[in-house]
Amino acid sequence: MRKIVGIIVLASLIPACLFTQSWHKVGYGVLPGGDVQVFKIINNELYIGGAFYKAPDGSRAIDIVKWDGGTIWTGLGDSDIISDIYSIEMYKGKLFVGGQHPTINLETLNGNQWDFTLTANSGVLAMKYKNDLYLGGTFDKIGTLNMFPNWCCIARYDGTNFNAMQGGLNNQSLPLVLSMVVYNGDLIVSGEFNNAGGKSCNNIARWDGTQWQCMGNGIRGYNGVFAMTVDTINNWLYAAGGFDSAGTVPAKNVARWDGTNWSAVGTPLQGFGALVMYKGELYGGGGGITNTSADTIMSKWDGTQWTRIQGPNQGVNALVVYKGNLYAGGYFDKINDTMVVNYFACYGDSCPQNVGVHELQQQEVKFKVYPNPAKNNIIVEVEEWKGGGMEEEYTVRITSPLGQKVAEKKFTKRTEVEVSGFGKGLFLVEVCETPDIPLIPPSKRGTEVRCHTEKVVIQ
């Protein structure tokens, strides 16, 4: 009996990090084929932004959705104005969303109403709350603040006005801000620039609340600094991108700042556009085309070496640790070329299972078919969401009493089908949602398509 008790006690002391980490689907991912660009945790809920119009449970969610980590997905109305969301932040009770659009790059959500009166003339790619709201990107005009032609890319919003930050940032070519974090009480800004407030800071700089400070000699190379994250245990700042030196030391694509000096972090095979600390290790995600042994779309640094993480078949844009698991978002649609995840997946030992599956299976396409009985024509009319943004595409398939397909037609909202030549009898009318997905026979249909069938009598 003592031996059994001892085994149980020892098992309970095994750290969770020793359990096998593996990839899992999160419902149906986001649809149709777009991408995930940003994660943000606000009030213990995960906000997901990018370019899509379906949440993982199949509900309507245009470019942004929030999730409670369980079964509740909440779309935030039609934010289709921006069309591709890159940054999300909460400030004074309003949700701020930034992205890229020819004319509108910043929106706010106050309750259930989107407002785009606060405008920027180019992309808003990064935001961070620290007493005030800081916004960065490619703009040189935001609100009534005009930094053109000498400065650009970053501003502070106090709830009423946009303010310049000791001028701002500049570069010899096209400066931009890609990432912001708070480290040791200061705002750290990175991207592609060589000048911050008149100082030669090279792609990364520190704002102390009053003025810009350079971080050593900055980071230099063929590209800038795409992503940052803070190791709160060791109080280190990690920066990643496309570069070959940090401060005065060689550093390939990833570097570490200890508050005073830069140091190299091994030699990763590529730069990363997303970084996060997960269970004491540094995870990086980047671009990639195929999931091969030479492709390092995701890797981790354990303090000694880089190890490739098998999984996404294309680029990873965003990483976040949420409720004990690592979530990845990007352009990838499969894990290890077999698991369909649609741009959003969980990596960990306690990923939620069947998230959204039950809800989606219970949701069928709602439509009515009339007249019934019919002689010459029938009308098929979908009763679902008909509001702004992108219209849903459906396919109607009509099957004879002998099981033969007699008609198939794509439509939006409403269509009319001539049935006078079909003969008499009881016919099946099936309607499926088909955004970017071909109609699949029921025997082979996966979870990506919702359908419903009604009966109609043809006289």
XYZ file of C-alpha atoms in Angstrom:
459
model
C 0.000 0.000 0.000
C 2.841 2.414 0.767
C 4.362 1.791 -2.658
C 1.112 2.685 -4.386
C 0.753 5.883 -2.362
C 4.345 6.815 -3.147
C 3.755 6.418 -6.861
C 0.683 8.626 -6.706
C 2.547 11.339 -4.811
C 5.466 11.286 -7.243
C 3.136 11.452 -10.221
C 1.406 14.484 -8.761
C 4.755 16.264 -8.519
C 5.637 15.842 -12.215
C 5.646 19.318 -13.727
C 3.091 20.002 -16.427
C 5.839 20.949 -18.884
C 6.932 17.291 -19.014
C 3.622 16.252 -20.526
C 3.564 15.978 -24.294
C 2.858 19.216 -26.089
C 0.744 18.707 -29.200
C -1.369 20.629 -31.695
C -5.158 20.798 -31.515
C -7.921 22.314 -33.605
C -9.885 25.247 -32.198
C -13.350 24.598 -33.551
C -13.236 25.217 -37.274
C -10.673 27.987 -37.189
C -11.599 31.254 -38.870
C -13.253 31.219 -42.295
C -13.042 31.740 -45.174
C -9.413 31.637 -46.307
C -8.030 34.794 -44.753
C -5.602 35.049 -41.867
C -5.086 35.863 -38.199
C -2.786 38.832 -37.544
C -3.138 39.687 -33.865
C -4.123 38.332 -30.448
C -4.957 40.453 -27.432
C -6.079 39.340 -23.962
C -8.516 41.807 -22.377
C -10.422 41.054 -19.158
C -9.461 37.375 -19.413
C -10.967 37.076 -22.893
C -8.951 36.456 -26.051
C -9.527 38.895 -28.915
C -8.546 37.638 -32.365
C -8.086 39.981 -35.320
C -7.267 39.540 -38.983
C -9.201 39.073 -42.211
C -12.124 36.654 -41.894
C -15.880 36.594 -41.389
C -16.542 33.367 -39.500
C -15.643 32.535 -35.890
C -14.510 28.996 -34.959
C -18.073 28.082 -33.956
C -19.422 29.135 -37.351
C -21.000 32.381 -36.152
C -20.645 35.708 -37.948
C -17.469 37.590 -36.972
C -16.107 40.132 -39.425
C -12.342 40.498 -38.929
C -12.526 40.397 -35.117
C -13.972 38.044 -32.500
C -13.545 37.488 -28.771
C -13.497 34.150 -26.944
C -13.926 33.210 -23.288
C -11.635 30.174 -23.624
C -14.598 27.796 -23.490
C -17.662 27.687 -25.697
C -18.659 31.338 -26.007
C -17.569 33.208 -29.145
C -18.729 36.791 -29.609
C -18.588 38.692 -32.870
C -18.145 42.438 -32.482
C -20.329 43.692 -35.273
C -19.269 44.765 -38.741
C -15.712 46.091 -38.546
C -15.282 45.369 -42.250
C -14.222 48.965 -42.879
C -10.576 48.318 -42.040
C -10.573 44.938 -43.840
C -7.387 43.582 -42.200
C -6.813 44.068 -38.454
C -3.254 44.257 -37.090
C -3.651 45.812 -33.631
C -6.162 45.726 -30.763
C -6.192 47.606 -27.447
C -8.684 48.707 -24.785
C -8.544 52.317 -23.570
C -11.016 54.162 -21.343
C -13.748 51.616 -21.930
C -13.442 51.673 -25.725
C -11.958 49.002 -27.936
C -9.456 50.445 -30.409
C -8.756 48.493 -33.581
C -6.072 49.352 -36.108
C -5.213 47.950 -39.501
C -4.626 48.751 -43.130
C -7.100 50.339 -45.503
C -6.782 52.920 -48.300
C -8.636 55.548 -46.245
C -9.634 54.210 -42.792
C -7.026 52.607 -40.525
C -8.439 53.131 -37.033
C -11.811 52.318 -35.485
C -13.229 52.324 -31.979
C -16.025 50.224 -30.542
C -18.132 51.900 -27.890
C -20.666 49.359 -26.673
C -22.034 47.826 -29.862
C -21.368 50.767 -32.176
C -18.251 51.129 -34.341
C -16.904 54.647 -34.792
C -14.222 55.606 -37.315
C -14.063 59.362 -36.714
C -10.521 58.997 -35.328
C -8.578 58.519 -38.535
C -5.020 57.849 -39.658
C -3.779 58.320 -43.206
C -1.948 54.988 -43.286
C -1.643 51.722 -41.363
C -2.002 51.447 -37.571
C 0.003 48.273 -36.940
C 0.742 48.362 -33.203
C -0.941 49.736 -30.072
C -0.089 49.677 -26.387
C -1.798 51.040 -23.299
C 0.470 52.636 -20.694
C -1.407 55.399 -18.856
C -2.273 56.766 -22.298
C -2.786 54.912 -25.577
C 0.217 54.680 -27.905
C -0.296 53.960 -31.590
C 2.309 53.112 -34.196
C 2.428 52.075 -37.841
C 3.117 53.784 -41.135
C 1.019 56.948 -40.726
C 2.273 60.529 -40.603
C -1.162 62.052 -39.963
C -3.537 60.864 -37.242
C -6.508 62.783 -35.935
C -5.514 66.451 -36.145
C -1.811 65.652 -35.597
C 0.296 66.186 -38.723
C 3.930 65.021 -38.553
C 4.601 65.205 -42.291
C 7.198 65.590 -43.809
C 9.931 65.187 -41.185
C 8.495 62.723 -38.663
C 5.996 59.898 -38.606
C 4.733 56.612 -37.355
C 3.897 57.045 -33.671
C 1.590 59.124 -31.482
C 0.158 59.286 -27.971
C -3.606 59.575 -27.469
C -4.842 61.029 -24.162
C -8.531 60.407 -24.762
C -9.052 63.755 -26.466
C -6.043 64.578 -28.623
C -3.219 62.852 -30.462
C 0.178 64.128 -29.348
C 3.607 63.984 -30.957
C 6.308 62.186 -28.982
C 9.320 64.490 -29.125
C 8.808 64.625 -32.871
C 8.460 60.926 -33.520
C 10.439 58.541 -35.714
C 12.247 58.929 -38.990
C 14.221 56.982 -41.538
C 16.016 57.486 -44.808
C 13.405 55.403 -46.629
C 10.027 54.236 -45.289
C 9.926 54.133 -41.474
C 7.329 52.087 -39.628
C 6.430 50.733 -36.190
C 5.684 47.024 -35.911
C 5.736 46.191 -32.203
C 5.389 47.775 -28.744
C 5.918 46.336 -25.260
C 6.334 47.719 -21.748
C 9.669 46.813 -20.168
C 10.977 48.111 -16.810
C 8.210 50.707 -16.781
C 9.081 52.205 -20.172
C 7.496 51.850 -23.596
C 9.752 49.980 -26.026
C 9.053 50.596 -29.712
C 10.497 48.613 -32.608
C 10.199 48.438 -36.364
C 12.182 49.991 -39.182
C 13.609 53.439 -38.367
C 17.007 54.943 -37.649
C 16.022 58.051 -35.726
C 13.848 58.575 -32.646
C 13.348 62.163 -31.474
C 16.533 63.257 -33.214
C 18.632 60.413 -31.774
C 20.237 57.636 -33.806
C 18.507 54.646 -32.254
C 18.358 52.069 -35.099
C 15.094 50.092 -35.224
C 14.408 49.997 -31.489
C 14.045 52.740 -28.890
C 12.803 53.419 -25.360
C 10.252 56.112 -24.465
C 10.587 57.069 -20.793
C 7.414 59.165 -20.767
C 9.153 62.396 -21.717
C 11.826 61.648 -24.282
C 13.375 58.942 -26.432
C 16.384 56.934 -25.263
C 18.471 54.654 -27.461
C 19.137 51.083 -26.374
C 22.853 50.688 -26.888
C 23.559 51.102 -30.577
C 20.199 49.618 -31.455
C 19.749 46.739 -33.894
C 21.128 46.743 -37.430
C 20.717 44.540 -40.460
C 18.903 43.921 -43.690
C 15.478 44.412 -42.048
C 14.187 45.812 -38.808
C 12.709 44.458 -35.577
C 9.366 42.761 -36.216
C 8.425 41.417 -32.780
C 9.292 41.675 -29.082
C 8.399 39.893 -25.859
C 9.435 40.137 -22.221
C 10.779 37.288 -20.096
C 9.294 38.374 -16.772
C 11.181 35.696 -14.801
C 14.667 36.856 -15.819
C 13.640 40.426 -16.685
C 14.968 40.189 -20.233
C 13.606 41.722 -23.404
C 13.750 39.635 -26.584
C 13.636 41.203 -30.041
C 13.306 39.390 -33.369
C 13.297 40.282 -37.033
C 15.765 40.289 -39.865
C 19.131 41.583 -38.640
C 22.728 40.549 -38.010
C 23.870 42.689 -35.080
C 22.536 44.112 -31.830
C 24.468 46.783 -30.001
C 28.102 45.983 -30.674
C 27.754 42.183 -30.918
C 26.828 39.883 -33.803
C 23.250 38.633 -33.341
C 21.385 36.728 -36.031
C 17.656 37.548 -36.174
C 17.030 37.275 -32.401
C 18.684 39.316 -29.622
C 18.304 39.774 -25.857
C 18.448 43.022 -23.872
C 19.152 42.770 -20.129
C 18.457 46.435 -19.398
C 22.006 47.508 -20.226
C 23.511 45.333 -22.948
C 22.547 43.259 -25.976
C 23.521 39.622 -26.467
C 22.956 36.990 -29.150
C 20.372 34.222 -28.760
C 21.881 31.287 -30.592
C 21.539 31.196 -34.365
C 17.955 30.662 -35.524
C 17.630 29.787 -39.198
C 15.272 32.694 -39.891
C 13.780 35.830 -38.467
C 10.465 35.782 -36.620
C 7.417 38.018 -36.821
C 5.951 36.756 -33.535
C 7.546 35.989 -30.147
C 6.186 34.748 -26.820
C 7.449 33.121 -23.623
C 5.762 29.791 -22.909
C 6.652 27.559 -19.957
C 10.063 29.154 -19.533
C 11.071 28.886 -23.184
C 11.084 31.416 -26.018
C 8.823 30.552 -28.966
C 9.099 32.255 -32.337
C 6.859 32.142 -35.384
C 7.620 33.405 -38.841
C 7.068 32.995 -42.551
C 7.219 29.841 -44.559
C 5.785 28.187 -47.628
C 5.990 24.455 -47.084
C 6.276 22.318 -43.989
C 9.604 20.637 -44.679
C 12.647 19.831 -42.584
C 14.308 22.990 -43.895
C 11.393 25.249 -43.038
C 11.470 26.885 -39.613
C 8.008 28.385 -39.397
C 8.069 27.852 -35.625
C 10.982 27.243 -33.285
C 11.734 27.442 -29.569
C 14.811 28.459 -27.582
C 15.361 26.565 -24.330
C 18.306 28.719 -23.235
C 20.847 26.529 -25.006
C 19.588 25.670 -28.464
C 16.850 26.270 -31.019
C 14.463 23.414 -31.756
C 12.011 23.368 -34.631
C 8.329 22.963 -33.750
C 6.582 20.701 -36.255
C 3.215 21.984 -37.286
C 1.969 24.944 -39.335
C 2.260 24.547 -43.088
C 2.566 28.302 -43.716
C 3.380 31.542 -41.954
C 2.666 32.321 -38.289
C 1.814 35.970 -37.608
C 0.780 35.921 -33.944
C 1.468 33.924 -30.771
C -0.155 34.214 -27.355
C -0.317 32.222 -24.117
C -3.902 32.019 -22.946
C -5.224 29.948 -20.043
C -2.132 27.751 -19.945
C -1.787 26.968 -23.643
C 0.009 28.482 -26.617
C -2.145 29.734 -29.481
C -0.845 30.452 -32.979
C -2.486 32.439 -35.742
C -1.417 33.210 -39.273
C -1.718 32.108 -42.895
C -1.493 28.383 -42.213
C -4.528 26.215 -42.844
C -3.135 22.831 -41.778
C -0.951 21.287 -39.084
C 1.556 18.735 -40.345
C -0.311 18.739 -43.682
C -3.125 16.587 -42.258
C -5.069 18.466 -39.548
C -7.253 21.235 -40.995
C -7.181 24.165 -38.556
C -7.917 27.225 -40.726
C -5.411 29.813 -39.516
C -5.840 29.332 -35.751
C -4.569 26.462 -33.570
C -3.674 25.528 -29.999
C -0.348 24.013 -28.913
C -0.138 22.578 -25.410
C -1.008 19.764 -23.037
C -4.427 21.071 -21.970
C -5.914 22.567 -25.149
C -9.727 22.760 -25.020
C -11.291 19.923 -26.976
C -14.089 20.201 -29.553
C -14.330 23.948 -29.089
C -17.201 25.185 -31.216
C -17.873 21.771 -32.761
C -21.094 21.092 -30.888
C -22.391 24.590 -31.483
C -21.684 24.500 -35.211
C -23.218 21.085 -35.704
C -26.395 22.363 -34.069
C -26.548 25.372 -36.376
C -28.143 24.536 -39.705
C -28.688 26.835 -42.632
C -32.152 28.296 -42.143
C -34.138 28.662 -45.329
C -37.656 28.368 -46.691
C -38.794 26.859 -49.981
C -42.092 27.864 -51.592
C -44.613 27.333 -53.059
C -45.015 23.859 -51.700
C -46.526 21.943 -53.486
C -45.065 23.477 -56.656
C -45.679 23.099 -60.381
C -43.386 25.339 -62.392
C -40.924 27.125 -60.103
C -39.772 27.144 -56.507
C -38.151 29.950 -54.573
C -35.378 29.204 -52.086
C -34.782 32.010 -49.583
C -32.206 31.954 -46.810
C -33.438 33.431 -43.533
C -30.041 34.098 -41.930
C -27.966 37.231 -41.461
C -28.425 39.732 -44.286
C -26.520 42.745 -42.918
C -23.537 44.680 -44.315
C -20.111 43.430 -45.211
C -19.525 40.343 -47.313
C -22.615 38.414 -48.415
C -22.737 34.693 -47.726
C -22.740 32.379 -50.724
C -24.922 29.267 -50.714
C -25.460 26.308 -53.015
C -28.848 24.702 -53.498
C -29.004 21.083 -54.658
C -32.267 19.367 -55.623
C -32.466 15.570 -55.560
C -35.158 13.374 -57.154
C -37.092 10.580 -55.367
C -34.545 8.161 -56.895
C -31.615 10.027 -55.352
C -30.457 11.658 -58.586
C -29.253 15.272 -58.561
C -31.551 17.208 -60.905
C -30.359 20.754 -60.176
C -27.526 22.639 -58.473
C -27.125 26.384 -58.278
C -25.103 28.959 -56.325
C -26.817 32.037 -54.945
C -26.913 34.671 -52.217
C -30.019 35.286 -50.106
C -32.656 34.175 -52.640
C -32.942 32.223 -55.876
C -35.627 30.779 -58.153
C -35.385 27.316 -59.713
C -37.534 26.008 -62.561
C -38.863 22.534 -61.639
C -41.475 21.868 -64.335
C -39.235 19.354 -66.087
C -38.321 17.298 -63.023
C -41.419 15.087 -62.988
C -43.778 14.560 -60.101
C -43.086 13.404 -56.563
C -41.285 14.268 -53.348
C -37.952 16.028 -53.930
C -35.229 17.008 -51.470
C -33.933 20.581 -51.465
C -30.543 20.918 -49.755
C -28.887 24.283 -49.101
C -25.248 24.513 -47.989
C -23.119 27.529 -47.161
C -20.172 27.450 -49.513
C -17.660 30.261 -48.884
C -14.600 29.282 -50.927
C -15.468 25.600 -50.401
C -16.893 23.330 -53.145
C -20.095 21.470 -52.474
C -19.213 18.131 -50.924
C -21.405 15.035 -51.023
C -22.898 14.273 -47.577
C -20.890 11.039 -47.306
C -17.619 12.975 -47.589
C -18.629 16.267 -46.037
C -16.320 17.574 -43.337
C -17.038 20.089 -40.636
C -16.327 23.133 -42.764
C -19.782 23.268 -44.439
C -23.189 23.826 -42.811
C -26.214 22.432 -44.601
C -29.924 21.816 -44.190
C -32.499 19.888 -46.195
C -36.209 20.521 -46.754
C -38.803 18.536 -48.726
C -40.888 19.864 -51.584
C -43.704 18.206 -53.530
C -43.745 18.785 -57.276
C -47.163 18.186 -58.893
